């Protein structure tokens, strides 16, 4: 290789490094635009709603007087709906992901199912609301209840849970399965003792991210008839008499945080806008807490994995 060839190679490397640096700068700018936009909105809600963030705001019912209105029914309804969502979507989604990845035969039927599951993750949420209105509210007779809302959001995040489960299972090296089978383990023993423990970090992350998406959804909840003003709480899930478990709360009317914010922002009084900003700040904090929990769980679980 002569000196001229060396100069050509050096010039090519320099040009590629320049393009890499430009791409890195563009990526950083795109990241900062998103981060700064979120930070500005979050700070505005915090500053605007800081005066209402007190104990009474969390323990008071909604009111026509902005100064005494609170989010008690909203955050209680949100928690109850999220419980139903998790109980309906998580077991079904994880089981479906395990079946598609470990048990299902690789043929055209499985390919069609995989394509449809992936596409369902991108369907607009209002479509799930219309489906739930006809299926859960009218066909099954659940009415405009916590159960209908939870099942609706469960359908919404079900494809996310399935995809997250499959991707986490795919990340497990094939030698883990081969070693388990070589020791005489069955498919279920391999899944239970090796695949699920090793992939639990990614599965939990996908579940929590899906729940974080569901907690802020408004369109499907409005479609099935969530109340914009409700001044009473659903019955408590745990009662004072045997059998101590009460399921009446599943069929109770409800509201959630996004609906309460929608109600307040639709009013012209400036005081209600302050209430909406405070409620939005609380909702964002709940979402950030869920995402932070996902990151922490992923770190803790992956740290303990030793192939």
PDB file of C-alpha atoms in Angstrom:
ATOM      1  CA  UNK A   1       0.000   0.000   0.000  1.00  0.00           C
ATOM      2  CA  UNK A   2       1.549   3.263  -1.114  1.00  0.00           C
ATOM      3  CA  UNK A   3       1.294   6.684   0.470  1.00  0.00           C
ATOM      4  CA  UNK A   4      -1.516   7.805  -1.818  1.00  0.00           C
ATOM      5  CA  UNK A   5      -3.732   4.893  -0.788  1.00  0.00           C
ATOM      6  CA  UNK A   6      -3.080   5.678   2.863  1.00  0.00           C
ATOM      7  CA  UNK A   7      -4.139   9.298   2.338  1.00  0.00           C
ATOM      8  CA  UNK A   8      -7.353   8.162   0.609  1.00  0.00           C
ATOM      9  CA  UNK A   9      -8.204   5.849   3.515  1.00  0.00           C
ATOM     10  CA  UNK A  10      -7.495   8.602   6.051  1.00  0.00           C
ATOM     11  CA  UNK A  11      -9.693  11.049   4.146  1.00  0.00           C
ATOM     12  CA  UNK A  12     -12.517   8.483   4.040  1.00  0.00           C
ATOM     13  CA  UNK A  13     -12.230   7.825   7.786  1.00  0.00           C
ATOM     14  CA  UNK A  14     -12.252  11.565   8.506  1.00  0.00           C
ATOM     15  CA  UNK A  15     -15.351  12.025   6.344  1.00  0.00           C
ATOM     16  CA  UNK A  16     -17.166   9.189   8.064  1.00  0.00           C
ATOM     17  CA  UNK A  17     -16.262  10.560  11.506  1.00  0.00           C
ATOM     18  CA  UNK A  18     -17.619  13.949  10.449  1.00  0.00           C
ATOM     19  CA  UNK A  19     -20.920  12.361   9.405  1.00  0.00           C
ATOM     20  CA  UNK A  20     -21.044  10.405  12.669  1.00  0.00           C
ATOM     21  CA  UNK A  21     -20.539  13.598  14.651  1.00  0.00           C
ATOM     22  CA  UNK A  22     -23.260  15.402  12.672  1.00  0.00           C
ATOM     23  CA  UNK A  23     -25.685  12.523  13.231  1.00  0.00           C
ATOM     24  CA  UNK A  24     -24.892  12.537  16.953  1.00  0.00           C
ATOM     25  CA  UNK A  25     -25.532  16.278  17.175  1.00  0.00           C
ATOM     26  CA  UNK A  26     -28.863  15.915  15.334  1.00  0.00           C
ATOM     27  CA  UNK A  27     -29.892  13.075  17.631  1.00  0.00           C
ATOM     28  CA  UNK A  28     -28.977  15.148  20.693  1.00  0.00           C
ATOM     29  CA  UNK A  29     -30.982  18.107  19.382  1.00  0.00           C
ATOM     30  CA  UNK A  30     -34.013  15.892  18.742  1.00  0.00           C
ATOM     31  CA  UNK A  31     -33.718  14.462  22.261  1.00  0.00           C
ATOM     32  CA  UNK A  32     -33.378  17.895  23.831  1.00  0.00           C
ATOM     33  CA  UNK A  33     -36.440  19.208  21.973  1.00  0.00           C
ATOM     34  CA  UNK A  34     -38.568  16.437  23.460  1.00  0.00           C
ATOM     35  CA  UNK A  35     -37.027  16.702  26.939  1.00  0.00           C
ATOM     36  CA  UNK A  36     -37.187  20.508  27.077  1.00  0.00           C
ATOM     37  CA  UNK A  37     -40.788  20.535  25.817  1.00  0.00           C
ATOM     38  CA  UNK A  38     -41.842  18.059  28.491  1.00  0.00           C
ATOM     39  CA  UNK A  39     -39.866  19.919  31.149  1.00  0.00           C
ATOM     40  CA  UNK A  40     -41.465  23.244  30.202  1.00  0.00           C
ATOM     41  CA  UNK A  41     -44.986  21.801  30.308  1.00  0.00           C
ATOM     42  CA  UNK A  42     -44.314  19.961  33.550  1.00  0.00           C
ATOM     43  CA  UNK A  43     -42.851  23.079  35.178  1.00  0.00           C
ATOM     44  CA  UNK A  44     -45.782  25.186  34.009  1.00  0.00           C
ATOM     45  CA  UNK A  45     -48.280  22.753  35.544  1.00  0.00           C
ATOM     46  CA  UNK A  46     -46.281  22.621  38.773  1.00  0.00           C
ATOM     47  CA  UNK A  47     -46.061  26.412  39.075  1.00  0.00           C
ATOM     48  CA  UNK A  48     -49.649  27.034  38.081  1.00  0.00           C
ATOM     49  CA  UNK A  49     -51.155  24.317  40.272  1.00  0.00           C
ATOM     50  CA  UNK A  50     -48.813  24.568  43.276  1.00  0.00           C
ATOM     51  CA  UNK A  51     -51.327  26.565  45.318  1.00  0.00           C
ATOM     52  CA  UNK A  52     -53.859  23.699  45.203  1.00  0.00           C
ATOM     53  CA  UNK A  53     -51.471  20.838  46.011  1.00  0.00           C
ATOM     54  CA  UNK A  54     -52.447  20.267  49.621  1.00  0.00           C
ATOM     55  CA  UNK A  55     -54.119  17.585  51.728  1.00  0.00           C
ATOM     56  CA  UNK A  56     -57.632  18.878  51.083  1.00  0.00           C
ATOM     57  CA  UNK A  57     -57.112  18.681  47.317  1.00  0.00           C
ATOM     58  CA  UNK A  58     -56.517  14.923  47.565  1.00  0.00           C
ATOM     59  CA  UNK A  59     -59.291  14.226  50.075  1.00  0.00           C
ATOM     60  CA  UNK A  60     -62.118  16.430  48.755  1.00  0.00           C
ATOM     61  CA  UNK A  61     -64.860  15.536  46.295  1.00  0.00           C
ATOM     62  CA  UNK A  62     -65.374  17.540  43.106  1.00  0.00           C
ATOM     63  CA  UNK A  63     -67.373  20.696  43.598  1.00  0.00           C
ATOM     64  CA  UNK A  64     -68.918  23.521  41.589  1.00  0.00           C
ATOM     65  CA  UNK A  65     -66.792  25.869  43.683  1.00  0.00           C
ATOM     66  CA  UNK A  66     -63.233  25.708  42.423  1.00  0.00           C
ATOM     67  CA  UNK A  67     -61.658  26.521  45.765  1.00  0.00           C
ATOM     68  CA  UNK A  68     -63.161  23.482  47.500  1.00  0.00           C
ATOM     69  CA  UNK A  69     -62.969  21.000  44.581  1.00  0.00           C
ATOM     70  CA  UNK A  70     -60.679  18.010  44.901  1.00  0.00           C
ATOM     71  CA  UNK A  71     -59.598  14.841  43.094  1.00  0.00           C
ATOM     72  CA  UNK A  72     -60.633  12.191  45.627  1.00  0.00           C
ATOM     73  CA  UNK A  73     -63.036  10.350  43.317  1.00  0.00           C
ATOM     74  CA  UNK A  74     -60.648  10.752  40.384  1.00  0.00           C
ATOM     75  CA  UNK A  75     -57.558   9.181  41.922  1.00  0.00           C
ATOM     76  CA  UNK A  76     -59.549   6.454  43.677  1.00  0.00           C
ATOM     77  CA  UNK A  77     -61.324   5.615  40.405  1.00  0.00           C
ATOM     78  CA  UNK A  78     -57.985   5.623  38.565  1.00  0.00           C
ATOM     79  CA  UNK A  79     -56.488   3.128  41.013  1.00  0.00           C
ATOM     80  CA  UNK A  80     -59.514   0.814  40.833  1.00  0.00           C
ATOM     81  CA  UNK A  81     -59.548   0.901  37.028  1.00  0.00           C
ATOM     82  CA  UNK A  82     -55.803   0.184  36.919  1.00  0.00           C
ATOM     83  CA  UNK A  83     -56.312  -2.831  39.208  1.00  0.00           C
ATOM     84  CA  UNK A  84     -58.893  -4.309  36.815  1.00  0.00           C
ATOM     85  CA  UNK A  85     -56.669  -3.456  33.845  1.00  0.00           C
ATOM     86  CA  UNK A  86     -53.672  -5.246  35.346  1.00  0.00           C
ATOM     87  CA  UNK A  87     -55.701  -8.297  36.418  1.00  0.00           C
ATOM     88  CA  UNK A  88     -57.186  -8.685  32.937  1.00  0.00           C
ATOM     89  CA  UNK A  89     -54.246  -7.828  30.675  1.00  0.00           C
ATOM     90  CA  UNK A  90     -51.146  -9.070  32.481  1.00  0.00           C
ATOM     91  CA  UNK A  91     -51.919 -12.811  32.921  1.00  0.00           C
ATOM     92  CA  UNK A  92     -53.495 -13.091  29.474  1.00  0.00           C
ATOM     93  CA  UNK A  93     -50.750 -11.092  27.752  1.00  0.00           C
ATOM     94  CA  UNK A  94     -47.864 -12.951  29.383  1.00  0.00           C
ATOM     95  CA  UNK A  95     -49.487 -16.348  28.727  1.00  0.00           C
ATOM     96  CA  UNK A  96     -50.128 -15.434  25.078  1.00  0.00           C
ATOM     97  CA  UNK A  97     -46.542 -14.267  24.643  1.00  0.00           C
ATOM     98  CA  UNK A  98     -45.169 -17.483  26.150  1.00  0.00           C
ATOM     99  CA  UNK A  99     -47.399 -19.627  23.945  1.00  0.00           C
ATOM    100  CA  UNK A 100     -46.507 -17.785  20.732  1.00  0.00           C
ATOM    101  CA  UNK A 101     -42.796 -17.922  21.475  1.00  0.00           C
ATOM    102  CA  UNK A 102     -42.339 -21.330  23.080  1.00  0.00           C
ATOM    103  CA  UNK A 103     -45.273 -23.540  22.135  1.00  0.00           C
ATOM    104  CA  UNK A 104     -46.935 -22.345  18.922  1.00  0.00           C
ATOM    105  CA  UNK A 105     -45.871 -24.132  15.713  1.00  0.00           C
ATOM    106  CA  UNK A 106     -44.218 -21.961  13.105  1.00  0.00           C
ATOM    107  CA  UNK A 107     -46.761 -21.897  10.270  1.00  0.00           C
ATOM    108  CA  UNK A 108     -48.898 -19.406   8.365  1.00  0.00           C
ATOM    109  CA  UNK A 109     -51.569 -19.301  11.080  1.00  0.00           C
ATOM    110  CA  UNK A 110     -49.006 -18.242  13.675  1.00  0.00           C
ATOM    111  CA  UNK A 111     -47.595 -15.672  11.249  1.00  0.00           C
ATOM    112  CA  UNK A 112     -51.050 -14.124  10.784  1.00  0.00           C
ATOM    113  CA  UNK A 113     -51.573 -14.002  14.560  1.00  0.00           C
ATOM    114  CA  UNK A 114     -48.179 -12.324  15.071  1.00  0.00           C
ATOM    115  CA  UNK A 115     -48.899  -9.718  12.394  1.00  0.00           C
ATOM    116  CA  UNK A 116     -52.299  -8.927  13.869  1.00  0.00           C
ATOM    117  CA  UNK A 117     -50.949  -8.650  17.421  1.00  0.00           C
ATOM    118  CA  UNK A 118     -48.282  -6.222  16.238  1.00  0.00           C
ATOM    119  CA  UNK A 119     -50.824  -4.165  14.301  1.00  0.00           C
ATOM    120  CA  UNK A 120     -53.218  -4.047  17.256  1.00  0.00           C
ATOM    121  CA  UNK A 121     -50.569  -2.203  19.259  1.00  0.00           C
ATOM    122  CA  UNK A 122     -50.963   0.741  16.870  1.00  0.00           C
ATOM    123  CA  UNK A 123     -54.773   0.867  16.680  1.00  0.00           C
ATOM    124  CA  UNK A 124     -56.185   4.236  17.914  1.00  0.00           C
ATOM    125  CA  UNK A 125     -57.574   4.034  21.428  1.00  0.00           C
ATOM    126  CA  UNK A 126     -61.000   5.332  20.363  1.00  0.00           C
ATOM    127  CA  UNK A 127     -61.493   2.098  18.392  1.00  0.00           C
ATOM    128  CA  UNK A 128     -61.101   0.108  21.609  1.00  0.00           C
ATOM    129  CA  UNK A 129     -63.617   2.428  23.230  1.00  0.00           C
ATOM    130  CA  UNK A 130     -66.192   1.782  20.517  1.00  0.00           C
ATOM    131  CA  UNK A 131     -65.544  -1.969  20.745  1.00  0.00           C
ATOM    132  CA  UNK A 132     -65.968  -1.907  24.519  1.00  0.00           C
ATOM    133  CA  UNK A 133     -69.151   0.162  24.263  1.00  0.00           C
ATOM    134  CA  UNK A 134     -70.822  -2.483  22.136  1.00  0.00           C
ATOM    135  CA  UNK A 135     -69.280  -5.516  23.847  1.00  0.00           C
ATOM    136  CA  UNK A 136     -68.865  -4.808  27.568  1.00  0.00           C
ATOM    137  CA  UNK A 137     -71.432  -2.060  28.141  1.00  0.00           C
ATOM    138  CA  UNK A 138     -74.340  -3.371  26.040  1.00  0.00           C
ATOM    139  CA  UNK A 139     -73.679  -7.004  25.066  1.00  0.00           C
ATOM    140  CA  UNK A 140     -72.374  -8.276  28.411  1.00  0.00           C
ATOM    141  CA  UNK A 141     -74.407  -5.761  30.433  1.00  0.00           C
ATOM    142  CA  UNK A 142     -71.532  -4.477  32.567  1.00  0.00           C
ATOM    143  CA  UNK A 143     -72.773  -0.919  32.115  1.00  0.00           C
ATOM    144  CA  UNK A 144     -70.753   2.243  32.555  1.00  0.00           C
ATOM    145  CA  UNK A 145     -68.707   0.781  35.376  1.00  0.00           C
ATOM    146  CA  UNK A 146     -65.203   0.283  36.692  1.00  0.00           C
ATOM    147  CA  UNK A 147     -65.221  -3.231  35.231  1.00  0.00           C
ATOM    148  CA  UNK A 148     -66.003  -1.982  31.709  1.00  0.00           C
ATOM    149  CA  UNK A 149     -63.270   0.663  31.947  1.00  0.00           C
ATOM    150  CA  UNK A 150     -60.673  -1.775  33.246  1.00  0.00           C
ATOM    151  CA  UNK A 151     -61.434  -4.374  30.582  1.00  0.00           C
ATOM    152  CA  UNK A 152     -61.307  -1.675  27.899  1.00  0.00           C
ATOM    153  CA  UNK A 153     -57.875  -0.484  28.955  1.00  0.00           C
ATOM    154  CA  UNK A 154     -56.843  -4.115  29.354  1.00  0.00           C
ATOM    155  CA  UNK A 155     -57.627  -4.700  25.683  1.00  0.00           C
ATOM    156  CA  UNK A 156     -55.712  -1.527  24.866  1.00  0.00           C
ATOM    157  CA  UNK A 157     -52.462  -2.616  26.494  1.00  0.00           C
ATOM    158  CA  UNK A 158     -52.811  -6.349  25.793  1.00  0.00           C
ATOM    159  CA  UNK A 159     -50.822  -6.184  22.514  1.00  0.00           C
ATOM    160  CA  UNK A 160     -48.111  -4.170  24.285  1.00  0.00           C
ATOM    161  CA  UNK A 161     -47.786  -6.828  26.986  1.00  0.00           C
ATOM    162  CA  UNK A 162     -47.698  -9.637  24.406  1.00  0.00           C
ATOM    163  CA  UNK A 163     -45.023  -7.939  22.308  1.00  0.00           C
ATOM    164  CA  UNK A 164     -42.929  -7.071  25.379  1.00  0.00           C
ATOM    165  CA  UNK A 165     -43.172 -10.650  26.635  1.00  0.00           C
ATOM    166  CA  UNK A 166     -42.137 -12.107  23.289  1.00  0.00           C
ATOM    167  CA  UNK A 167     -39.202  -9.739  22.871  1.00  0.00           C
ATOM    168  CA  UNK A 168     -37.969 -10.476  26.384  1.00  0.00           C
ATOM    169  CA  UNK A 169     -38.196 -14.225  25.800  1.00  0.00           C
ATOM    170  CA  UNK A 170     -36.393 -13.919  22.456  1.00  0.00           C
ATOM    171  CA  UNK A 171     -33.469 -12.253  24.227  1.00  0.00           C
ATOM    172  CA  UNK A 172     -32.784 -15.465  26.199  1.00  0.00           C
ATOM    173  CA  UNK A 173     -29.914 -17.374  24.556  1.00  0.00           C
ATOM    174  CA  UNK A 174     -30.914 -20.620  22.887  1.00  0.00           C
ATOM    175  CA  UNK A 175     -28.250 -22.499  24.846  1.00  0.00           C
ATOM    176  CA  UNK A 176     -30.335 -22.009  28.018  1.00  0.00           C
ATOM    177  CA  UNK A 177     -33.189 -23.975  26.469  1.00  0.00           C
ATOM    178  CA  UNK A 178     -30.873 -26.601  25.007  1.00  0.00           C
ATOM    179  CA  UNK A 179     -29.147 -27.112  28.361  1.00  0.00           C
ATOM    180  CA  UNK A 180     -32.497 -27.502  30.115  1.00  0.00           C
ATOM    181  CA  UNK A 181     -33.786 -29.986  27.564  1.00  0.00           C
ATOM    182  CA  UNK A 182     -30.514 -31.917  27.735  1.00  0.00           C
ATOM    183  CA  UNK A 183     -31.071 -32.398  31.474  1.00  0.00           C
ATOM    184  CA  UNK A 184     -34.481 -33.949  30.784  1.00  0.00           C
ATOM    185  CA  UNK A 185     -36.699 -30.946  31.570  1.00  0.00           C
ATOM    186  CA  UNK A 186     -40.043 -30.526  29.858  1.00  0.00           C
ATOM    187  CA  UNK A 187     -41.054 -27.405  27.960  1.00  0.00           C
ATOM    188  CA  UNK A 188     -43.079 -26.101  30.899  1.00  0.00           C
ATOM    189  CA  UNK A 189     -40.235 -26.759  33.347  1.00  0.00           C
ATOM    190  CA  UNK A 190     -37.866 -24.902  31.049  1.00  0.00           C
ATOM    191  CA  UNK A 191     -40.242 -21.968  30.804  1.00  0.00           C
ATOM    192  CA  UNK A 192     -41.013 -21.891  34.529  1.00  0.00           C
ATOM    193  CA  UNK A 193     -37.497 -22.366  35.879  1.00  0.00           C
ATOM    194  CA  UNK A 194     -35.388 -20.597  33.247  1.00  0.00           C
ATOM    195  CA  UNK A 195     -37.226 -18.572  30.600  1.00  0.00           C
ATOM    196  CA  UNK A 196     -39.574 -16.637  32.893  1.00  0.00           C
ATOM    197  CA  UNK A 197     -36.987 -15.810  35.604  1.00  0.00           C
ATOM    198  CA  UNK A 198     -34.473 -14.582  33.034  1.00  0.00           C
ATOM    199  CA  UNK A 199     -36.993 -12.593  31.005  1.00  0.00           C
ATOM    200  CA  UNK A 200     -38.941 -11.167  33.965  1.00  0.00           C
ATOM    201  CA  UNK A 201     -37.078  -7.834  33.837  1.00  0.00           C
ATOM    202  CA  UNK A 202     -38.169  -7.084  30.283  1.00  0.00           C
ATOM    203  CA  UNK A 203     -41.686  -8.414  30.855  1.00  0.00           C
ATOM    204  CA  UNK A 204     -42.214  -6.244  33.940  1.00  0.00           C
ATOM    205  CA  UNK A 205     -40.856  -3.223  32.108  1.00  0.00           C
ATOM    206  CA  UNK A 206     -43.305  -3.749  29.245  1.00  0.00           C
ATOM    207  CA  UNK A 207     -46.202  -4.247  31.664  1.00  0.00           C
ATOM    208  CA  UNK A 208     -45.487  -1.059  33.603  1.00  0.00           C
ATOM    209  CA  UNK A 209     -44.978   0.991  30.451  1.00  0.00           C
ATOM    210  CA  UNK A 210     -48.302  -0.328  29.134  1.00  0.00           C
ATOM    211  CA  UNK A 211     -49.986   0.594  32.415  1.00  0.00           C
ATOM    212  CA  UNK A 212     -48.420   4.048  32.250  1.00  0.00           C
ATOM    213  CA  UNK A 213     -50.011   4.485  28.832  1.00  0.00           C
ATOM    214  CA  UNK A 214     -53.394   3.280  30.063  1.00  0.00           C
ATOM    215  CA  UNK A 215     -53.470   5.603  33.070  1.00  0.00           C
ATOM    216  CA  UNK A 216     -53.552   8.659  30.826  1.00  0.00           C
ATOM    217  CA  UNK A 217     -56.069   7.445  28.237  1.00  0.00           C
ATOM    218  CA  UNK A 218     -59.204   9.544  27.860  1.00  0.00           C
ATOM    219  CA  UNK A 219     -60.950   8.678  24.577  1.00  0.00           C
ATOM    220  CA  UNK A 220     -61.978   5.058  25.367  1.00  0.00           C
ATOM    221  CA  UNK A 221     -63.056   6.022  28.896  1.00  0.00           C
ATOM    222  CA  UNK A 222     -65.281   8.820  27.593  1.00  0.00           C
ATOM    223  CA  UNK A 223     -66.714   6.481  24.958  1.00  0.00           C
ATOM    224  CA  UNK A 224     -67.933   3.934  27.491  1.00  0.00           C
ATOM    225  CA  UNK A 225     -69.542   6.663  29.609  1.00  0.00           C
ATOM    226  CA  UNK A 226     -67.236   7.724  32.445  1.00  0.00           C
ATOM    227  CA  UNK A 227     -68.820  10.454  34.543  1.00  0.00           C
ATOM    228  CA  UNK A 228     -67.376  13.960  34.381  1.00  0.00           C
ATOM    229  CA  UNK A 229     -68.814  14.834  37.809  1.00  0.00           C
ATOM    230  CA  UNK A 230     -69.239  12.317  40.602  1.00  0.00           C
ATOM    231  CA  UNK A 231     -69.406  13.180  44.308  1.00  0.00           C
ATOM    232  CA  UNK A 232     -69.262   9.718  45.868  1.00  0.00           C
ATOM    233  CA  UNK A 233     -66.806   6.837  46.033  1.00  0.00           C
ATOM    234  CA  UNK A 234     -67.353   3.275  44.789  1.00  0.00           C
ATOM    235  CA  UNK A 235     -67.952   0.654  47.498  1.00  0.00           C
ATOM    236  CA  UNK A 236     -64.811  -0.507  49.246  1.00  0.00           C
ATOM    237  CA  UNK A 237     -63.300  -3.753  47.845  1.00  0.00           C
ATOM    238  CA  UNK A 238     -62.876  -5.086  51.395  1.00  0.00           C
ATOM    239  CA  UNK A 239     -65.885  -5.189  53.735  1.00  0.00           C
ATOM    240  CA  UNK A 240     -66.391  -5.573  57.471  1.00  0.00           C
ATOM    241  CA  UNK A 241     -68.390  -8.819  57.360  1.00  0.00           C
ATOM    242  CA  UNK A 242     -67.650 -12.241  55.927  1.00  0.00           C
ATOM    243  CA  UNK A 243     -66.515 -13.081  53.308  1.00  0.00           C
ATOM    244  CA  UNK A 244     -64.857  -9.619  53.629  1.00  0.00           C
ATOM    245  CA  UNK A 245     -64.390  -9.291  49.848  1.00  0.00           C
ATOM    246  CA  UNK A 246     -66.861  -7.042  48.068  1.00  0.00           C
ATOM    247  CA  UNK A 247     -67.239  -7.010  44.283  1.00  0.00           C
ATOM    248  CA  UNK A 248     -69.887  -4.276  44.091  1.00  0.00           C
ATOM    249  CA  UNK A 249     -67.183  -1.717  43.285  1.00  0.00           C
ATOM    250  CA  UNK A 250     -66.676  -3.407  39.917  1.00  0.00           C
ATOM    251  CA  UNK A 251     -70.125  -2.257  38.757  1.00  0.00           C
ATOM    252  CA  UNK A 252     -70.066   1.206  40.347  1.00  0.00           C
ATOM    253  CA  UNK A 253     -69.988   4.481  38.370  1.00  0.00           C
ATOM    254  CA  UNK A 254     -66.569   6.084  38.249  1.00  0.00           C
ATOM    255  CA  UNK A 255     -64.344   8.843  36.996  1.00  0.00           C
ATOM    256  CA  UNK A 256     -60.594   8.998  36.427  1.00  0.00           C
ATOM    257  CA  UNK A 257     -57.915  11.669  36.485  1.00  0.00           C
ATOM    258  CA  UNK A 258     -57.963  12.547  32.757  1.00  0.00           C
ATOM    259  CA  UNK A 259     -61.762  12.902  32.800  1.00  0.00           C
ATOM    260  CA  UNK A 260     -61.597  15.177  35.851  1.00  0.00           C
ATOM    261  CA  UNK A 261     -59.012  17.327  34.096  1.00  0.00           C
ATOM    262  CA  UNK A 262     -61.195  17.466  30.983  1.00  0.00           C
ATOM    263  CA  UNK A 263     -64.130  18.634  33.102  1.00  0.00           C
ATOM    264  CA  UNK A 264     -62.122  21.427  34.698  1.00  0.00           C
ATOM    265  CA  UNK A 265     -60.427  22.647  31.524  1.00  0.00           C
ATOM    266  CA  UNK A 266     -63.813  22.941  29.800  1.00  0.00           C
ATOM    267  CA  UNK A 267     -64.900  25.564  32.352  1.00  0.00           C
ATOM    268  CA  UNK A 268     -64.131  29.264  31.764  1.00  0.00           C
ATOM    269  CA  UNK A 269     -63.205  30.187  35.354  1.00  0.00           C
ATOM    270  CA  UNK A 270     -59.478  30.667  35.903  1.00  0.00           C
ATOM    271  CA  UNK A 271     -59.645  28.851  39.263  1.00  0.00           C
ATOM    272  CA  UNK A 272     -60.728  25.632  37.542  1.00  0.00           C
ATOM    273  CA  UNK A 273     -57.745  25.936  35.189  1.00  0.00           C
ATOM    274  CA  UNK A 274     -55.537  25.994  38.267  1.00  0.00           C
ATOM    275  CA  UNK A 275     -57.248  22.834  39.506  1.00  0.00           C
ATOM    276  CA  UNK A 276     -56.666  21.184  36.147  1.00  0.00           C
ATOM    277  CA  UNK A 277     -52.981  22.108  36.248  1.00  0.00           C
ATOM    278  CA  UNK A 278     -52.637  20.624  39.736  1.00  0.00           C
ATOM    279  CA  UNK A 279     -54.415  17.419  38.660  1.00  0.00           C
ATOM    280  CA  UNK A 280     -52.209  17.213  35.563  1.00  0.00           C
ATOM    281  CA  UNK A 281     -49.118  17.570  37.726  1.00  0.00           C
ATOM    282  CA  UNK A 282     -50.291  14.687  39.927  1.00  0.00           C
ATOM    283  CA  UNK A 283     -51.090  12.527  36.893  1.00  0.00           C
ATOM    284  CA  UNK A 284     -47.645  13.143  35.372  1.00  0.00           C
ATOM    285  CA  UNK A 285     -46.026  12.292  38.691  1.00  0.00           C
ATOM    286  CA  UNK A 286     -47.956   9.004  38.778  1.00  0.00           C
ATOM    287  CA  UNK A 287     -46.799   8.211  35.246  1.00  0.00           C
ATOM    288  CA  UNK A 288     -43.181   9.111  36.014  1.00  0.00           C
ATOM    289  CA  UNK A 289     -43.322   6.968  39.151  1.00  0.00           C
ATOM    290  CA  UNK A 290     -44.511   3.978  37.126  1.00  0.00           C
ATOM    291  CA  UNK A 291     -41.792   4.453  34.517  1.00  0.00           C
ATOM    292  CA  UNK A 292     -39.182   4.943  37.233  1.00  0.00           C
ATOM    293  CA  UNK A 293     -40.335   1.733  38.875  1.00  0.00           C
ATOM    294  CA  UNK A 294     -39.942  -0.068  35.541  1.00  0.00           C
ATOM    295  CA  UNK A 295     -36.354   1.179  35.177  1.00  0.00           C
ATOM    296  CA  UNK A 296     -35.506   0.246  38.764  1.00  0.00           C
ATOM    297  CA  UNK A 297     -36.996  -3.247  38.452  1.00  0.00           C
ATOM    298  CA  UNK A 298     -35.203  -3.863  35.182  1.00  0.00           C
ATOM    299  CA  UNK A 299     -31.893  -2.831  36.723  1.00  0.00           C
ATOM    300  CA  UNK A 300     -32.345  -4.929  39.856  1.00  0.00           C
ATOM    301  CA  UNK A 301     -33.525  -8.058  38.045  1.00  0.00           C
ATOM    302  CA  UNK A 302     -30.914  -7.908  35.288  1.00  0.00           C
ATOM    303  CA  UNK A 303     -28.163  -7.412  37.824  1.00  0.00           C
ATOM    304  CA  UNK A 304     -28.965 -10.777  39.370  1.00  0.00           C
ATOM    305  CA  UNK A 305     -28.966 -12.676  36.064  1.00  0.00           C
ATOM    306  CA  UNK A 306     -25.920 -14.833  35.494  1.00  0.00           C
ATOM    307  CA  UNK A 307     -25.910 -16.909  32.326  1.00  0.00           C
TER     308      UNK A 307
END
